[in-house]
mmCIF file of C-alpha atoms in Angstrom:
data_model
loop_
_atom_site.group_PDB
_atom_site.id
_atom_site.type_symbol
_atom_site.label_atom_id
_atom_site.label_comp_id
_atom_site.label_asym_id
_atom_site.label_seq_id
_atom_site.Cartn_x
_atom_site.Cartn_y
_atom_site.Cartn_z
ATOM 1 C CA MET S 1 3.530 11.158 -4.713
ATOM 2 C CA GLY S 2 1.644 10.718 -7.975
ATOM 3 C CA LYS S 3 0.110 13.431 -10.099
ATOM 4 C CA PRO S 4 -3.591 12.633 -10.456
ATOM 5 C CA THR S 5 -4.230 15.524 -12.844
ATOM 6 C CA ARG S 6 -2.777 16.249 -16.296
ATOM 7 C CA VAL S 7 -3.209 19.961 -15.749
ATOM 8 C CA THR S 8 0.140 21.666 -15.247
ATOM 9 C CA ASN S 9 0.763 25.182 -14.042
ATOM 10 C CA CYS S 10 3.351 27.911 -13.718
ATOM 11 C CA ILE S 11 2.250 29.246 -10.349
ATOM 12 C CA ARG S 12 5.663 28.785 -8.801
ATOM 13 C CA ALA S 13 7.326 30.888 -11.516
ATOM 14 C CA LEU S 14 4.544 33.456 -11.389
ATOM 15 C CA ARG S 15 4.973 33.788 -7.620
ATOM 16 C CA PHE S 16 8.695 34.261 -8.081
ATOM 17 C CA ASN S 17 8.113 36.963 -10.668
ATOM 18 C CA ALA S 18 5.584 38.659 -8.424
ATOM 19 C CA GLY S 19 8.134 39.793 -5.891
ATOM 20 C CA GLU S 20 8.772 36.280 -4.590
ATOM 21 C CA MET S 21 5.262 36.013 -3.259
ATOM 22 C CA THR S 22 5.049 33.206 -0.701
ATOM 23 C CA GLN S 23 2.566 30.337 -0.849
ATOM 24 C CA ALA S 24 1.022 31.701 2.338
ATOM 25 C CA ASP S 25 0.561 35.141 0.753
ATOM 26 C CA LEU S 26 -1.124 33.603 -2.288
ATOM 27 C CA ALA S 27 -3.304 31.433 -0.045
ATOM 28 C CA ASP S 28 -4.367 34.506 1.927
ATOM 29 C CA ARG S 29 -5.286 36.386 -1.252
ATOM 30 C CA LEU S 30 -7.305 33.422 -2.528
ATOM 31 C CA GLY S 31 -8.883 32.630 0.838
ATOM 32 C CA VAL S 32 -7.653 29.040 0.790
ATOM 33 C CA THR S 33 -5.233 27.051 2.913
ATOM 34 C CA ARG S 34 -1.523 27.042 2.120
ATOM 35 C CA GLN S 35 -1.766 23.280 1.650
ATOM 36 C CA THR S 36 -4.249 23.818 -1.175
ATOM 37 C CA VAL S 37 -1.825 26.175 -2.927
ATOM 38 C CA ILE S 38 0.908 23.546 -2.506
ATOM 39 C CA ALA S 39 -1.388 20.821 -3.871
ATOM 40 C CA ILE S 40 -2.255 22.949 -6.920
ATOM 41 C CA GLU S 41 1.396 23.809 -7.576
ATOM 42 C CA GLN S 42 2.363 20.142 -7.400
ATOM 43 C CA SER S 43 -0.542 19.162 -9.715
ATOM 44 C CA ARG S 44 -2.100 17.075 -6.960
ATOM 45 C CA TYR S 45 -5.302 19.068 -7.155
ATOM 46 C CA SER S 46 -7.090 20.764 -10.034
ATOM 47 C CA PRO S 47 -8.804 23.890 -8.730
ATOM 48 C CA SER S 48 -12.305 24.881 -9.752
ATOM 49 C CA LEU S 49 -12.659 27.136 -12.776
ATOM 50 C CA GLU S 50 -13.525 30.009 -10.468
ATOM 51 C CA MET S 51 -10.388 29.580 -8.363
ATOM 52 C CA ALA S 52 -8.300 29.191 -11.520
ATOM 53 C CA PHE S 53 -9.549 32.585 -12.687
ATOM 54 C CA GLN S 54 -8.883 34.043 -9.242
ATOM 55 C CA ILE S 55 -5.296 32.804 -9.399
ATOM 56 C CA ALA S 56 -4.838 34.325 -12.852
ATOM 57 C CA LYS S 57 -6.317 37.573 -11.556
ATOM 58 C CA VAL S 58 -3.870 37.696 -8.649
ATOM 59 C CA PHE S 59 -0.963 37.586 -11.115
ATOM 60 C CA ASP S 60 -2.818 39.724 -13.665
ATOM 61 C CA VAL S 61 -2.234 37.273 -16.492
ATOM 62 C CA PRO S 62 -4.559 35.244 -18.774
ATOM 63 C CA LEU S 63 -5.671 31.820 -17.586
ATOM 64 C CA ASP S 64 -3.515 30.104 -20.232
ATOM 65 C CA ASP S 65 -0.421 31.657 -18.712
ATOM 66 C CA VAL S 66 -1.173 29.947 -15.404
ATOM 67 C CA PHE S 67 -2.567 26.561 -16.391
ATOM 68 C CA GLN S 68 -1.717 24.309 -19.314
ATOM 69 C CA TYR S 69 -3.180 21.065 -20.600
ATOM 70 C CA PRO S 70 -1.181 18.673 -22.832
ATOM 71 C CA LYS S 71 -2.312 18.412 -26.439
ATOM 72 C CA GLU S 72 -3.786 15.088 -27.610
ATOM 73 C CA LYS S 73 -1.379 13.076 -29.761
ATOM 74 C CA MET C 1 -1.537 20.287 7.814
ATOM 75 C CA PRO C 2 -4.971 21.861 7.120
ATOM 76 C CA PHE C 3 -7.270 22.117 10.117
ATOM 77 C CA GLU C 4 -9.817 19.860 8.404
ATOM 78 C CA GLU C 5 -7.170 17.158 8.004
ATOM 79 C CA LYS C 6 -6.304 17.445 11.683
ATOM 80 C CA MET C 7 -9.970 16.988 12.529
ATOM 81 C CA THR C 8 -10.127 13.936 10.271
ATOM 82 C CA TRP C 9 -7.237 12.437 12.252
ATOM 83 C CA VAL C 10 -9.032 13.177 15.542
ATOM 84 C CA ASN C 11 -12.226 11.545 14.285
ATOM 85 C CA LEU C 12 -10.323 8.527 12.982
ATOM 86 C CA VAL C 13 -8.522 7.928 16.282
ATOM 87 C CA VAL C 14 -11.743 8.280 18.295
ATOM 88 C CA THR C 15 -13.649 6.086 15.833
ATOM 89 C CA ILE C 16 -11.070 3.329 16.250
ATOM 90 C CA ALA C 17 -10.415 3.632 19.996
ATOM 91 C CA VAL C 18 -13.990 3.710 21.313
ATOM 92 C CA PRO C 19 -15.296 0.714 19.314
ATOM 93 C CA ILE C 20 -12.254 -1.311 20.432
ATOM 94 C CA TRP C 21 -13.404 -0.749 24.021
ATOM 95 C CA PHE C 22 -17.032 -1.583 23.131
ATOM 96 C CA PHE C 23 -16.298 -4.772 21.236
ATOM 97 C CA ALA C 24 -13.740 -5.904 23.827
ATOM 98 C CA THR C 25 -16.422 -5.441 26.490
ATOM 99 C CA MET C 26 -18.963 -7.375 24.444
ATOM 100 C CA ILE C 27 -16.555 -10.223 23.673
ATOM 101 C CA GLY C 28 -15.707 -10.421 27.371
ATOM 102 C CA ARG C 29 -19.376 -10.735 28.292
ATOM 103 C CA LEU C 30 -20.009 -13.315 25.572
ATOM 104 C CA GLN C 31 -17.460 -15.586 27.253
ATOM 105 C CA THR C 32 -19.609 -15.909 30.355
ATOM 106 C CA THR C 33 -23.147 -14.996 29.320
ATOM 107 C CA PRO C 34 -25.449 -16.353 26.595
ATOM 108 C CA ALA C 35 -25.994 -13.829 23.783
ATOM 109 C CA ALA C 36 -29.707 -13.580 24.598
ATOM 110 C CA ASP C 37 -28.960 -12.398 28.151
ATOM 111 C CA ILE C 38 -26.213 -9.873 27.391
ATOM 112 C CA ALA C 39 -26.952 -6.294 28.436
ATOM 113 C CA PHE C 40 -25.432 -4.413 25.525
ATOM 114 C CA GLN C 41 -27.510 -1.242 25.803
ATOM 115 C CA ARG C 42 -25.457 0.525 28.456
ATOM 116 C CA PRO C 43 -22.027 -0.072 26.834
ATOM 117 C CA LEU C 44 -23.448 0.936 23.458
ATOM 118 C CA ILE C 45 -24.852 4.204 24.787
ATOM 119 C CA ILE C 46 -21.591 4.896 26.617
ATOM 120 C CA ALA C 47 -19.640 4.228 23.407
ATOM 121 C CA ILE C 48 -21.810 6.568 21.323
ATOM 122 C CA VAL C 49 -21.775 9.363 23.918
ATOM 123 C CA ALA C 50 -18.035 8.907 24.505
ATOM 124 C CA SER C 51 -17.377 9.199 20.773
ATOM 125 C CA VAL C 52 -19.263 12.478 20.545
ATOM 126 C CA VAL C 53 -17.633 13.895 23.691
ATOM 127 C CA LEU C 54 -14.119 12.822 22.638
ATOM 128 C CA MET C 55 -14.564 14.320 19.175
ATOM 129 C CA VAL C 56 -15.708 17.621 20.679
ATOM 130 C CA VAL C 57 -12.822 17.624 23.175
ATOM 131 C CA GLY C 58 -10.432 16.705 20.364
ATOM 132 C CA ALA C 59 -11.770 19.566 18.241
ATOM 133 C CA ILE C 60 -11.297 22.023 21.118
ATOM 134 C CA LEU C 61 -7.757 20.831 21.846
ATOM 135 C CA MET C 62 -6.887 20.881 18.149
ATOM 136 C CA SER C 63 -8.272 24.420 17.842
ATOM 137 C CA ILE C 64 -6.171 25.577 20.807
ATOM 138 C CA GLY C 65 -3.063 23.892 19.420
ATOM 139 C CA THR C 66 -3.619 25.337 15.953
ATOM 140 C CA SER C 67 -4.225 28.810 17.411
ATOM 141 C CA VAL C 68 -1.027 28.699 19.459
ATOM 142 C CA THR C 69 0.958 27.541 16.425
ATOM 143 C CA ALA C 70 -0.603 30.244 14.231
ATOM 144 C CA VAL C 71 0.201 33.003 16.738
ATOM 145 C CA ALA C 72 3.761 31.700 17.078
ATOM 146 C CA LYS C 73 4.102 32.047 13.304
ATOM 147 C CA GLY C 74 2.655 35.558 13.376
ATOM 148 C CA ARG C 75 -0.646 34.557 11.765
ATOM 149 C CA LYS C 76 -4.224 35.116 12.843
ATOM 150 C CA PRO C 77 -5.648 31.956 14.495
ATOM 151 C CA GLU C 78 -8.936 32.305 12.567
ATOM 152 C CA ASP C 79 -6.996 32.149 9.291
ATOM 153 C CA ASP C 80 -5.916 28.612 10.082
ATOM 154 C CA ILE C 81 -9.026 27.339 11.876
ATOM 155 C CA ASP C 82 -11.905 28.883 9.950
ATOM 156 C CA ARG C 83 -10.422 28.531 6.508
ATOM 157 C CA LYS C 84 -12.215 25.601 4.909
ATOM 158 C CA ASP C 85 -11.710 25.872 1.169
ATOM 159 C CA GLU C 86 -13.098 24.093 -1.897
ATOM 160 C CA ARG C 87 -10.468 21.356 -1.685
ATOM 161 C CA ASP C 88 -11.454 20.558 1.914
ATOM 162 C CA LYS C 89 -15.116 20.414 0.917
ATOM 163 C CA THR C 90 -14.447 18.179 -2.101
ATOM 164 C CA ILE C 91 -12.322 15.800 -0.035
ATOM 165 C CA SER C 92 -14.963 15.744 2.689
ATOM 166 C CA ARG C 93 -17.666 14.886 0.145
ATOM 167 C CA GLN C 94 -15.551 12.099 -1.346
ATOM 168 C CA GLY C 95 -14.892 10.538 2.051
ATOM 169 C CA ASP C 96 -18.529 10.825 3.096
ATOM 170 C CA LEU C 97 -19.675 9.237 -0.179
ATOM 171 C CA VAL C 98 -17.404 6.220 0.237
ATOM 172 C CA GLY C 99 -18.456 5.984 3.885
ATOM 173 C CA TYR C 100 -22.094 6.009 2.779
ATOM 174 C CA TYR C 101 -21.489 3.004 0.507
ATOM 175 C CA VAL C 102 -19.774 1.116 3.326
ATOM 176 C CA ALA C 103 -22.651 1.900 5.703
ATOM 177 C CA SER C 104 -25.127 0.747 3.048
ATOM 178 C CA VAL C 105 -23.391 -2.610 2.655
ATOM 179 C CA GLY C 106 -23.331 -2.928 6.451
ATOM 180 C CA ALA C 107 -27.037 -2.128 6.607
ATOM 181 C CA VAL C 108 -27.755 -4.989 4.196
ATOM 182 C CA GLY C 109 -25.823 -7.273 6.533
ATOM 183 C CA VAL C 110 -27.911 -6.028 9.455
ATOM 184 C CA LEU C 111 -31.093 -6.716 7.461
ATOM 185 C CA VAL C 112 -29.937 -10.289 6.876
ATOM 186 C CA LEU C 113 -29.279 -10.732 10.591
ATOM 187 C CA THR C 114 -32.758 -9.394 11.327
ATOM 188 C CA MET C 115 -34.343 -11.831 8.874
ATOM 189 C CA LEU C 116 -32.438 -14.646 10.525
ATOM 190 C CA GLU C 117 -33.900 -13.462 13.847
ATOM 191 C CA VAL C 118 -30.569 -13.577 15.643
ATOM 192 C CA GLU C 119 -30.200 -12.119 19.152
ATOM 193 C CA TYR C 120 -30.476 -8.363 19.514
ATOM 194 C CA VAL C 121 -26.863 -8.071 20.648
ATOM 195 C CA TRP C 122 -25.634 -9.279 17.252
ATOM 196 C CA ILE C 123 -27.931 -6.922 15.370
ATOM 197 C CA ALA C 124 -26.925 -3.944 17.508
ATOM 198 C CA GLY C 125 -23.247 -4.883 17.231
ATOM 199 C CA ALA C 126 -23.452 -5.272 13.454
ATOM 200 C CA LEU C 127 -25.231 -1.947 13.042
ATOM 201 C CA TYR C 128 -22.681 -0.187 15.239
ATOM 202 C CA LEU C 129 -19.858 -1.877 13.331
ATOM 203 C CA SER C 130 -21.379 -0.649 10.051
ATOM 204 C CA PHE C 131 -21.309 2.958 11.227
ATOM 205 C CA VAL C 132 -17.803 2.562 12.623
ATOM 206 C CA ALA C 133 -16.515 0.962 9.408
ATOM 207 C CA ALA C 134 -18.151 3.733 7.366
ATOM 208 C CA MET C 135 -16.452 6.420 9.418
ATOM 209 C CA ILE C 136 -13.068 4.692 9.400
ATOM 210 C CA VAL C 137 -13.099 4.063 5.651
ATOM 211 C CA GLY C 138 -14.409 7.584 4.987
ATOM 212 C CA SER C 139 -11.653 9.101 7.128
ATOM 213 C CA ILE C 140 -8.964 7.025 5.408
ATOM 214 C CA VAL C 141 -10.261 8.094 1.988
ATOM 215 C CA LYS C 142 -10.057 11.737 3.110
ATOM 216 C CA LEU C 143 -6.518 11.363 4.471
ATOM 217 C CA VAL C 144 -5.331 9.607 1.297
ATOM 218 C CA ALA C 145 -6.912 12.372 -0.797
ATOM 219 C CA TYR C 146 -5.147 15.029 1.279
ATOM 220 C CA HIS C 147 -1.761 13.392 0.752
ATOM 221 C CA ARG C 148 -1.926 11.859 -2.723
ATOM 222 C CA GLY C 149 -4.321 14.258 -4.383
ATOM 223 C CA PHE C 150 -7.268 13.342 -6.548
#
């Protein structure tokens, strides 16, 4: 499967550090489907700015610690 | 699989199966009857009503199946059925937009047939085919978006 977005993220690591939170737990806290969490983690879907902030809030970290964008060469 | 994706599959199957029956019926009648004399109204109404009924039945069966699966996994059924998130909505909009373009192209074809004053059966068939093609293409776009991302 391709990666249609250049936005990368550390959600998997953040979940692991947050007591091995499952994708289903994160989905429940965000009010989205587990498949959406999977799609975001695999960079197959870029969430809205609002959901991005919600994800950062769940892990209590700044947005930059969750999502990254490659610098232009 | 998200509930919305399941529903897209249901709609796709119904949207392919019912028109196959309709067009097979029409082709069968065209073998023996001139186009001007073909009674297409009844099969067309049956096809449209059948599509709606089958989609509703499919939605009910899919809801039951999803609920049973959710309970088996210790989840609340409404969490899996009612949860339509921003990704579902974006995918739905994308599919509907592409379907709209397909229907528009089909409508132009129907206009041409009307200008050529062909028999009603061809105009009705072309218009129905336009809607069917729009729904099929729209559903495929949604399913591809669910699996490959966008």
